[in-house]
The first five atom37 places (N, CA, C, CB, O) and aatype in JSON, in Angstrom:
{
  "aatype": [20, 20, 20, 20, 20, 20, 20, 20, 20, 20, 20, 20, 20, 20, 20, 20, 20, 20, 20, 20, 20, 20, 20, 20, 20, 20, 20, 20, 20, 20, 20, 20, 20, 20, 20, 20, 20, 20, 20, 20, 20, 20, 20, 20, 20, 20, 20, 20, 20, 20, 20, 20, 20, 20, 20, 20, 20, 20, 20, 20, 20, 20, 20, 20, 20, 20, 20, 20, 20, 20, 20, 20, 20, 20, 20, 20, 20, 20, 20, 20, 20, 20, 20, 20, 20, 20, 20, 20, 20, 20, 20, 20, 20, 20, 20],
  "atom_mask": [
    [1, 1, 1, 1, 1],
    [1, 1, 1, 1, 1],
    [1, 1, 1, 1, 1],
    [1, 1, 1, 1, 1],
    [1, 1, 1, 1, 1],
    [1, 1, 1, 1, 1],
    [1, 1, 1, 1, 1],
    [1, 1, 1, 1, 1],
    [1, 1, 1, 1, 1],
    [1, 1, 1, 1, 1],
    [1, 1, 1, 1, 1],
    [1, 1, 1, 1, 1],
    [1, 1, 1, 1, 1],
    [1, 1, 1, 1, 1],
    [1, 1, 1, 1, 1],
    [1, 1, 1, 1, 1],
    [1, 1, 1, 1, 1],
    [1, 1, 1, 1, 1],
    [1, 1, 1, 1, 1],
    [1, 1, 1, 1, 1],
    [1, 1, 1, 1, 1],
    [1, 1, 1, 1, 1],
    [1, 1, 1, 1, 1],
    [1, 1, 1, 1, 1],
    [1, 1, 1, 1, 1],
    [1, 1, 1, 1, 1],
    [1, 1, 1, 1, 1],
    [1, 1, 1, 1, 1],
    [1, 1, 1, 1, 1],
    [1, 1, 1, 1, 1],
    [1, 1, 1, 1, 1],
    [1, 1, 1, 1, 1],
    [1, 1, 1, 1, 1],
    [1, 1, 1, 1, 1],
    [1, 1, 1, 1, 1],
    [1, 1, 1, 1, 1],
    [1, 1, 1, 1, 1],
    [1, 1, 1, 1, 1],
    [1, 1, 1, 1, 1],
    [1, 1, 1, 1, 1],
    [1, 1, 1, 1, 1],
    [1, 1, 1, 1, 1],
    [1, 1, 1, 1, 1],
    [1, 1, 1, 1, 1],
    [1, 1, 1, 1, 1],
    [1, 1, 1, 1, 1],
    [1, 1, 1, 1, 1],
    [1, 1, 1, 1, 1],
    [1, 1, 1, 1, 1],
    [1, 1, 1, 1, 1],
    [1, 1, 1, 1, 1],
    [1, 1, 1, 1, 1],
    [1, 1, 1, 1, 1],
    [1, 1, 1, 1, 1],
    [1, 1, 1, 1, 1],
    [1, 1, 1, 1, 1],
    [1, 1, 1, 1, 1],
    [1, 1, 1, 1, 1],
    [1, 1, 1, 1, 1],
    [1, 1, 1, 1, 1],
    [1, 1, 1, 1, 1],
    [1, 1, 1, 1, 1],
    [1, 1, 1, 1, 1],
    [1, 1, 1, 1, 1],
    [1, 1, 1, 1, 1],
    [1, 1, 1, 1, 1],
    [1, 1, 1, 1, 1],
    [1, 1, 1, 1, 1],
    [1, 1, 1, 1, 1],
    [1, 1, 1, 1, 1],
    [1, 1, 1, 1, 1],
    [1, 1, 1, 1, 1],
    [1, 1, 1, 1, 1],
    [1, 1, 1, 1, 1],
    [1, 1, 1, 1, 1],
    [1, 1, 1, 1, 1],
    [1, 1, 1, 1, 1],
    [1, 1, 1, 1, 1],
    [1, 1, 1, 1, 1],
    [1, 1, 1, 1, 1],
    [1, 1, 1, 1, 1],
    [1, 1, 1, 1, 1],
    [1, 1, 1, 1, 1],
    [1, 1, 1, 1, 1],
    [1, 1, 1, 1, 1],
    [1, 1, 1, 1, 1],
    [1, 1, 1, 1, 1],
    [1, 1, 1, 1, 1],
    [1, 1, 1, 1, 1],
    [1, 1, 1, 1, 1],
    [1, 1, 1, 1, 1],
    [1, 1, 1, 1, 1],
    [1, 1, 1, 1, 1],
    [1, 1, 1, 1, 1],
    [1, 1, 1, 1, 1]
  ],
  "atom_positions": [
    [[-157.0, -62.33, -158.21], [-157.23, -61.66, -156.9], [-157.33, -60.21, -157.13], [-156.11, -61.96, -155.89], [-156.59, -59.62, -157.92]],
    [[-158.3, -59.61, -156.39], [-158.62, -58.2, -156.62], [-158.7, -57.45, -155.23], [-160.01, -58.07, -157.43], [-159.21, -57.93, -154.22]],
    [[-158.15, -56.25, -155.33], [-158.37, -55.39, -154.24], [-159.26, -54.15, -154.73], [-156.98, -54.95, -153.65], [-158.86, -53.44, -155.65]],
    [[-160.41, -53.93, -154.12], [-161.35, -52.93, -154.56], [-161.51, -51.96, -153.57], [-162.63, -53.47, -154.9], [-161.71, -52.28, -152.4]],
    [[-161.44, -50.72, -153.95], [-161.67, -49.53, -153.02], [-163.11, -48.75, -153.53], [-160.25, -48.43, -153.12], [-163.3, -48.25, -154.64]],
    [[-163.97, -48.8, -152.49], [-165.26, -48.11, -152.79], [-165.16, -46.77, -152.03], [-166.57, -49.0, -152.33], [-165.29, -46.75, -150.81]],
    [[-164.96, -45.74, -152.7], [-164.72, -44.48, -152.12], [-165.94, -43.53, -152.21], [-163.54, -43.88, -152.75], [-166.47, -43.35, -153.31]],
    [[-166.41, -42.9, -151.06], [-167.5, -42.21, -151.0], [-167.43, -40.98, -152.04], [-167.69, -41.83, -149.59], [-166.37, -40.42, -152.29]],
    [[-168.49, -40.66, -152.55], [-168.62, -39.39, -153.41], [-169.34, -38.39, -152.64], [-169.38, -39.63, -154.77], [-169.56, -38.56, -151.44]],
    [[-169.73, -37.29, -153.32], [-170.42, -36.2, -152.69], [-171.88, -36.64, -152.28], [-170.46, -34.98, -153.66], [-172.6, -35.89, -151.64]],
    [[-172.26, -37.85, -152.66], [-173.64, -38.37, -152.28], [-173.51, -39.22, -151.09], [-174.33, -39.2, -153.44], [-174.43, -40.02, -150.88]],
    [[-172.48, -39.18, -150.25], [-172.34, -40.04, -149.08], [-173.46, -39.98, -148.1], [-171.12, -39.73, -148.39], [-173.74, -40.99, -147.45]],
    [[-174.14, -38.83, -147.95], [-175.33, -38.65, -147.07], [-176.37, -39.65, -147.44], [-175.91, -37.22, -147.17], [-177.15, -40.04, -146.57]],
    [[-176.43, -40.07, -148.63], [-177.54, -41.1, -149.02], [-177.19, -42.45, -148.45], [-177.73, -41.23, -150.63], [-178.11, -43.27, -148.36]],
    [[-176.05, -42.78, -148.08], [-175.62, -44.03, -147.53], [-176.5, -44.71, -146.65], [-174.48, -43.86, -146.87], [-176.89, -45.85, -146.89]],
    [[-176.87, -43.98, -145.54], [-177.84, -44.67, -144.48], [-178.99, -45.25, -145.1], [-178.38, -43.69, -143.42], [-179.4, -46.33, -144.66]],
    [[-179.66, -44.59, -146.21], [-180.95, -45.15, -146.77], [-180.66, -46.37, -147.55], [-181.7, -44.14, -147.68], [-181.59, -47.13, -147.86]],
    [[-179.33, -46.64, -147.91], [-179.22, -47.97, -148.75], [-178.3, -48.99, -147.92], [-178.5, -47.67, -150.31], [-177.9, -50.02, -148.47]],
    [[-178.02, -48.74, -146.74], [-177.06, -49.55, -145.89], [-177.5, -50.98, -145.84], [-176.95, -48.98, -144.43], [-176.65, -51.84, -146.03]],
    [[-178.76, -51.32, -145.6], [-179.32, -52.65, -145.46], [-179.16, -53.38, -146.81], [-180.84, -52.59, -145.02], [-178.82, -54.56, -146.87]],
    [[-179.41, -52.61, -147.91], [-179.34, -53.32, -149.25], [-177.86, -53.57, -149.55], [-180.02, -52.45, -150.47], [-177.5, -54.59, -150.14]],
    [[-177.0, -52.64, -149.13], [-175.6, -52.81, -149.39], [-174.98, -53.95, -148.63], [-174.89, -51.57, -149.06], [-174.16, -54.69, -149.18]],
    [[-175.36, -54.12, -147.38], [-174.94, -55.26, -146.44], [-175.58, -56.52, -147.09], [-175.48, -55.03, -144.84], [-174.87, -57.53, -147.11]],
    [[-176.82, -56.57, -147.62], [-177.33, -57.85, -148.27], [-176.46, -58.11, -149.48], [-178.89, -57.74, -148.69], [-176.16, -59.28, -149.71]],
    [[-176.04, -57.14, -150.29], [-175.21, -57.33, -151.42], [-173.83, -57.92, -151.03], [-175.06, -56.04, -152.14], [-173.35, -58.84, -151.69]],
    [[-173.17, -57.36, -149.93], [-172.0, -57.89, -149.32], [-172.2, -59.37, -148.99], [-171.64, -57.1, -148.08], [-171.39, -60.2, -149.4]],
    [[-173.27, -59.72, -148.26], [-173.57, -61.05, -147.85], [-173.69, -62.12, -149.1], [-174.9, -60.98, -147.04], [-173.25, -63.26, -149.02]],
    [[-174.28, -61.65, -150.14], [-174.32, -62.37, -151.35], [-172.94, -62.61, -151.97], [-175.18, -61.67, -152.28], [-172.67, -63.68, -152.52]],
    [[-172.13, -61.65, -151.89], [-170.79, -61.89, -152.45], [-169.91, -62.74, -151.61], [-170.1, -60.62, -152.69], [-169.0, -63.39, -152.11]],
    [[-170.19, -62.75, -150.31], [-169.36, -63.68, -149.41], [-169.96, -65.08, -149.65], [-169.42, -63.26, -147.76], [-169.2, -66.04, -149.75]],
    [[-171.32, -65.23, -149.74], [-171.87, -66.6, -149.97], [-171.58, -67.16, -151.23], [-173.26, -66.65, -149.82], [-171.61, -68.38, -151.36]],
    [[-171.28, -66.32, -152.31], [-170.83, -67.01, -153.51], [-169.4, -67.27, -153.65], [-171.22, -66.29, -154.63], [-168.95, -67.84, -154.64]],
    [[-168.55, -66.82, -152.54], [-167.21, -67.04, -152.58], [-166.32, -66.01, -153.21], [-167.03, -68.19, -153.18], [-165.1, -66.17, -153.28]],
    [[-166.98, -64.9, -153.71], [-166.28, -63.88, -154.46], [-165.5, -63.03, -153.51], [-167.23, -63.03, -155.27], [-164.37, -62.66, -153.8]],
    [[-166.12, -62.7, -152.33], [-165.49, -61.82, -151.37], [-164.81, -62.53, -150.36], [-166.42, -60.94, -150.77], [-165.38, -63.48, -149.82]],
    [[-163.58, -62.18, -149.99], [-162.76, -62.8, -148.85], [-162.68, -61.88, -147.58], [-161.27, -63.09, -149.35], [-162.54, -62.31, -146.44]],
    [[-162.77, -60.68, -147.9], [-162.72, -59.64, -146.8], [-163.25, -58.35, -147.16], [-161.35, -59.41, -146.34], [-163.03, -57.85, -148.27]],
    [[-163.97, -57.77, -146.26], [-164.55, -56.33, -146.42], [-164.21, -55.6, -145.16], [-166.19, -56.31, -146.65], [-164.02, -56.15, -144.07]],
    [[-164.14, -54.26, -145.4], [-163.92, -53.48, -144.23], [-164.0, -51.92, -144.7], [-162.47, -53.89, -143.54], [-164.06, -51.6, -145.89]],
    [[-164.0, -51.08, -143.72], [-164.1, -49.53, -143.88], [-162.71, -48.94, -144.09], [-164.77, -48.82, -142.57], [-161.72, -49.35, -143.49]],
    [[-162.7, -48.02, -144.92], [-161.55, -47.13, -145.09], [-161.59, -46.05, -144.04], [-161.52, -46.51, -146.5], [-162.57, -45.3, -143.97]],
    [[-160.6, -45.95, -143.26], [-160.73, -44.85, -142.13], [-160.12, -43.67, -142.53], [-160.1, -45.24, -140.8], [-159.17, -43.77, -143.3]],
    [[-160.49, -42.52, -142.14], [-161.76, -42.24, -141.31], [-162.89, -41.95, -142.22], [-161.59, -41.02, -140.3], [-162.98, -40.87, -142.8]],
    [[-163.86, -43.04, -142.37], [-165.18, -42.6, -143.1], [-164.96, -42.29, -144.58], [-165.8, -41.3, -142.43], [-165.72, -41.53, -145.17]],
    [[-163.92, -42.89, -145.16], [-163.71, -42.55, -146.64], [-164.49, -43.51, -147.63], [-162.16, -42.63, -146.98], [-164.66, -43.22, -148.82]],
    [[-164.93, -44.65, -147.07], [-165.57, -45.6, -147.78], [-165.24, -47.05, -147.45], [-165.33, -45.35, -149.09], [-165.2, -47.39, -146.27]],
    [[-165.0, -47.89, -148.37], [-164.74, -49.31, -147.87], [-163.85, -49.92, -148.93], [-166.14, -50.22, -147.66], [-163.56, -49.36, -149.99]],
    [[-163.4, -51.22, -148.5], [-162.41, -51.95, -149.31], [-162.97, -53.39, -149.34], [-160.88, -51.87, -148.69], [-163.71, -53.85, -148.48]],
    [[-162.52, -54.01, -150.4], [-162.91, -55.57, -150.51], [-161.63, -56.25, -151.05], [-164.26, -55.88, -151.6], [-160.88, -55.7, -151.85]],
    [[-161.45, -57.44, -150.55], [-160.51, -58.38, -151.18], [-161.34, -59.49, -151.87], [-159.5, -59.01, -150.09], [-162.06, -60.22, -151.2]],
    [[-161.25, -59.6, -153.15], [-162.11, -60.52, -153.92], [-161.3, -61.5, -154.81], [-163.06, -59.71, -154.8], [-160.21, -61.26, -155.33]],
    [[-162.03, -62.64, -154.89], [-161.46, -63.67, -155.73], [-162.57, -64.19, -156.66], [-160.83, -64.83, -154.87], [-163.25, -65.17, -156.37]],
    [[-162.72, -63.43, -157.86], [-163.82, -63.68, -158.72], [-163.36, -64.55, -159.79], [-164.41, -62.44, -159.25], [-162.16, -64.74, -160.0]],
    [[-164.32, -65.11, -160.49], [-163.9, -65.92, -161.64], [-163.23, -65.24, -162.81], [-165.04, -66.59, -162.14], [-162.43, -65.81, -163.56]],
    [[-163.62, -63.87, -162.94], [-163.04, -63.11, -163.98], [-163.26, -61.57, -163.59], [-163.69, -63.5, -165.41], [-164.09, -61.19, -162.77]],
    [[-162.45, -60.84, -164.26], [-162.78, -59.36, -164.03], [-164.08, -58.85, -164.46], [-161.83, -58.55, -164.69], [-164.69, -58.05, -163.75]],
    [[-164.61, -59.28, -165.7], [-165.92, -58.95, -166.04], [-167.08, -59.36, -165.11], [-166.14, -59.48, -167.28], [-168.1, -58.7, -164.95]],
    [[-166.79, -60.53, -164.51], [-167.8, -61.08, -163.53], [-167.79, -60.31, -162.24], [-167.54, -62.57, -163.22], [-168.81, -60.13, -161.58]],
    [[-166.54, -59.85, -161.87], [-166.49, -58.99, -160.66], [-167.04, -57.45, -160.93], [-164.93, -58.96, -160.15], [-167.64, -56.79, -160.09]],
    [[-166.78, -57.08, -162.07], [-167.31, -55.73, -162.47], [-168.87, -55.69, -162.38], [-166.84, -55.38, -163.96], [-169.48, -54.72, -161.93]],
    [[-169.49, -56.9, -162.88], [-170.86, -57.03, -162.84], [-171.36, -57.03, -161.52], [-171.27, -58.14, -163.5], [-172.28, -56.26, -161.25]],
    [[-170.83, -57.88, -160.55], [-171.1, -57.83, -159.15], [-171.01, -56.5, -158.6], [-170.24, -58.7, -158.44], [-171.97, -56.08, -157.95]],
    [[-169.97, -55.74, -158.77], [-169.77, -54.47, -158.25], [-170.82, -53.46, -158.69], [-168.46, -54.03, -158.61], [-171.21, -52.59, -157.92]],
    [[-171.25, -53.58, -159.86], [-172.26, -52.71, -160.55], [-173.61, -52.88, -159.83], [-172.4, -53.11, -162.12], [-174.43, -51.96, -159.77]],
    [[-173.82, -54.15, -159.26], [-175.15, -54.51, -158.54], [-175.11, -53.94, -157.28], [-175.43, -56.01, -158.38], [-176.19, -53.9, -156.69]],
    [[-174.11, -53.48, -156.69], [-174.02, -52.87, -155.37], [-174.92, -51.61, -155.26], [-172.54, -52.51, -155.07], [-174.71, -50.7, -156.06]],
    [[-175.86, -51.48, -154.37], [-176.71, -50.36, -154.34], [-176.0, -49.01, -154.2], [-177.63, -50.55, -153.27], [-176.41, -47.99, -154.76]],
    [[-174.92, -49.06, -153.42], [-173.95, -47.91, -153.23], [-173.32, -47.45, -154.61], [-172.77, -48.36, -152.23], [-173.08, -46.26, -154.8]],
    [[-173.06, -48.37, -155.51], [-172.48, -48.0, -156.78], [-173.64, -47.49, -157.73], [-171.71, -49.25, -157.41], [-173.48, -46.52, -158.47]],
    [[-174.82, -48.23, -157.65], [-175.84, -47.92, -158.54], [-176.42, -46.58, -158.18], [-176.87, -48.99, -158.56], [-176.89, -45.88, -159.08]],
    [[-176.41, -46.12, -156.8], [-176.94, -44.82, -156.57], [-175.81, -43.75, -156.45], [-177.8, -44.86, -155.32], [-176.06, -42.65, -155.96]],
    [[-174.62, -44.07, -156.88], [-173.62, -43.03, -157.01], [-172.98, -42.56, -155.62], [-174.29, -41.83, -157.72], [-172.36, -41.5, -155.48]],
    [[-173.22, -43.46, -154.66], [-172.76, -43.1, -153.29], [-171.15, -43.37, -153.27], [-173.59, -44.03, -152.1], [-170.4, -42.66, -152.6]],
    [[-170.73, -44.33, -153.97], [-169.25, -44.6, -154.03], [-168.87, -44.84, -155.43], [-168.82, -45.82, -153.16], [-169.67, -45.24, -156.28]],
    [[-167.63, -44.58, -155.65], [-166.89, -44.95, -156.91], [-166.11, -46.14, -156.75], [-165.98, -43.86, -157.36], [-165.68, -46.4, -155.62]],
    [[-165.85, -46.95, -157.78], [-165.19, -48.14, -157.63], [-163.69, -48.05, -158.31], [-166.09, -49.26, -158.25], [-163.53, -47.59, -159.44]],
    [[-162.73, -48.49, -157.59], [-161.43, -48.53, -157.95], [-160.9, -50.02, -157.83], [-160.66, -47.55, -157.08], [-160.69, -50.46, -156.7]],
    [[-160.68, -50.8, -158.92], [-160.32, -52.12, -158.98], [-158.82, -52.24, -159.32], [-161.19, -52.82, -159.96], [-158.31, -51.73, -160.32]],
    [[-158.12, -53.02, -158.35], [-156.59, -53.35, -158.59], [-156.56, -54.93, -158.61], [-155.54, -52.71, -157.31], [-157.04, -55.61, -157.7]],
    [[-155.98, -55.41, -159.7], [-155.68, -56.77, -159.81], [-154.43, -57.24, -159.42], [-155.85, -57.14, -160.99], [-153.44, -56.67, -159.89]],
    [[-154.27, -58.28, -158.56], [-152.98, -58.68, -158.08], [-152.83, -60.25, -158.36], [-152.85, -58.31, -156.5], [-153.75, -61.05, -158.15]],
    [[-151.67, -60.57, -158.81], [-151.18, -61.93, -158.97], [-150.32, -62.28, -157.84], [-150.45, -62.11, -160.24], [-149.13, -61.99, -157.82]],
    [[-150.97, -62.97, -156.84], [-150.22, -63.3, -155.65], [-148.96, -64.1, -155.9], [-151.08, -64.03, -154.74], [-149.1, -65.16, -156.52]],
    [[-147.78, -63.75, -155.5], [-146.56, -64.51, -155.71], [-146.0, -65.06, -154.42], [-145.52, -63.67, -156.37], [-145.34, -66.1, -154.39]],
    [[-146.26, -64.4, -153.45], [-145.68, -64.87, -152.04], [-146.62, -64.47, -151.14], [-144.26, -64.27, -151.59], [-147.1, -63.34, -151.1]],
    [[-146.93, -65.51, -150.33], [-148.01, -65.27, -149.06], [-147.35, -65.83, -147.89], [-149.54, -66.06, -149.22], [-146.43, -66.65, -147.92]],
    [[-147.92, -65.29, -146.81], [-147.72, -65.9, -145.5], [-148.48, -67.31, -145.54], [-148.28, -64.92, -144.3], [-149.53, -67.46, -146.16]],
    [[-147.9, -68.25, -144.88], [-148.5, -69.73, -144.89], [-150.06, -69.76, -144.62], [-147.75, -70.67, -143.71], [-150.78, -70.62, -145.11]],
    [[-150.54, -68.73, -143.78], [-151.98, -68.69, -143.39], [-152.78, -68.27, -144.65], [-152.23, -67.66, -142.17], [-153.99, -68.51, -144.66]],
    [[-152.21, -67.67, -145.67], [-152.91, -67.13, -146.75], [-152.51, -67.85, -148.09], [-152.64, -65.63, -146.8], [-152.75, -67.36, -149.2]],
    [[-151.87, -69.08, -147.9], [-151.42, -69.83, -149.09], [-152.55, -70.08, -150.09], [-150.83, -71.15, -148.66], [-152.31, -70.14, -151.29]],
    [[-153.72, -70.22, -149.6], [-154.83, -70.54, -150.47], [-154.99, -69.41, -151.57], [-156.15, -70.71, -149.62], [-155.57, -69.67, -152.63]],
    [[-154.52, -68.28, -151.33], [-154.58, -67.11, -152.24], [-153.77, -67.26, -153.44], [-154.16, -65.89, -151.55], [-154.1, -66.77, -154.52]],
    [[-152.68, -67.96, -153.24], [-151.63, -68.14, -154.29], [-151.99, -69.31, -155.21], [-150.23, -68.4, -153.64], [-151.37, -69.54, -156.24]],
    [[-153.04, -70.03, -154.77], [-153.41, -71.27, -155.64], [-154.02, -70.96, -156.88], [-154.35, -72.19, -154.96], [-154.36, -71.86, -157.65]]
  ]
}
């Protein structure tokens, strides 16, 4: 299980030009089952993902394919979590 923070860089102004490609990349990650949640960091600091990838290298490769990452619009900060206790509604995360 991974929590990823995508924090805007000084190139944030380029984001609108790559937003459609970034959203398509997100959709691919959800369709593949790698992404479980995505959302913005308030106020306008970037985004965050909850991911369940097959491996860290596979996740890193997927993140590198994000147009925002490739264009230097965001930096990536990955945190790996080994779920030990969950609310019953999230029990699938501990499996």
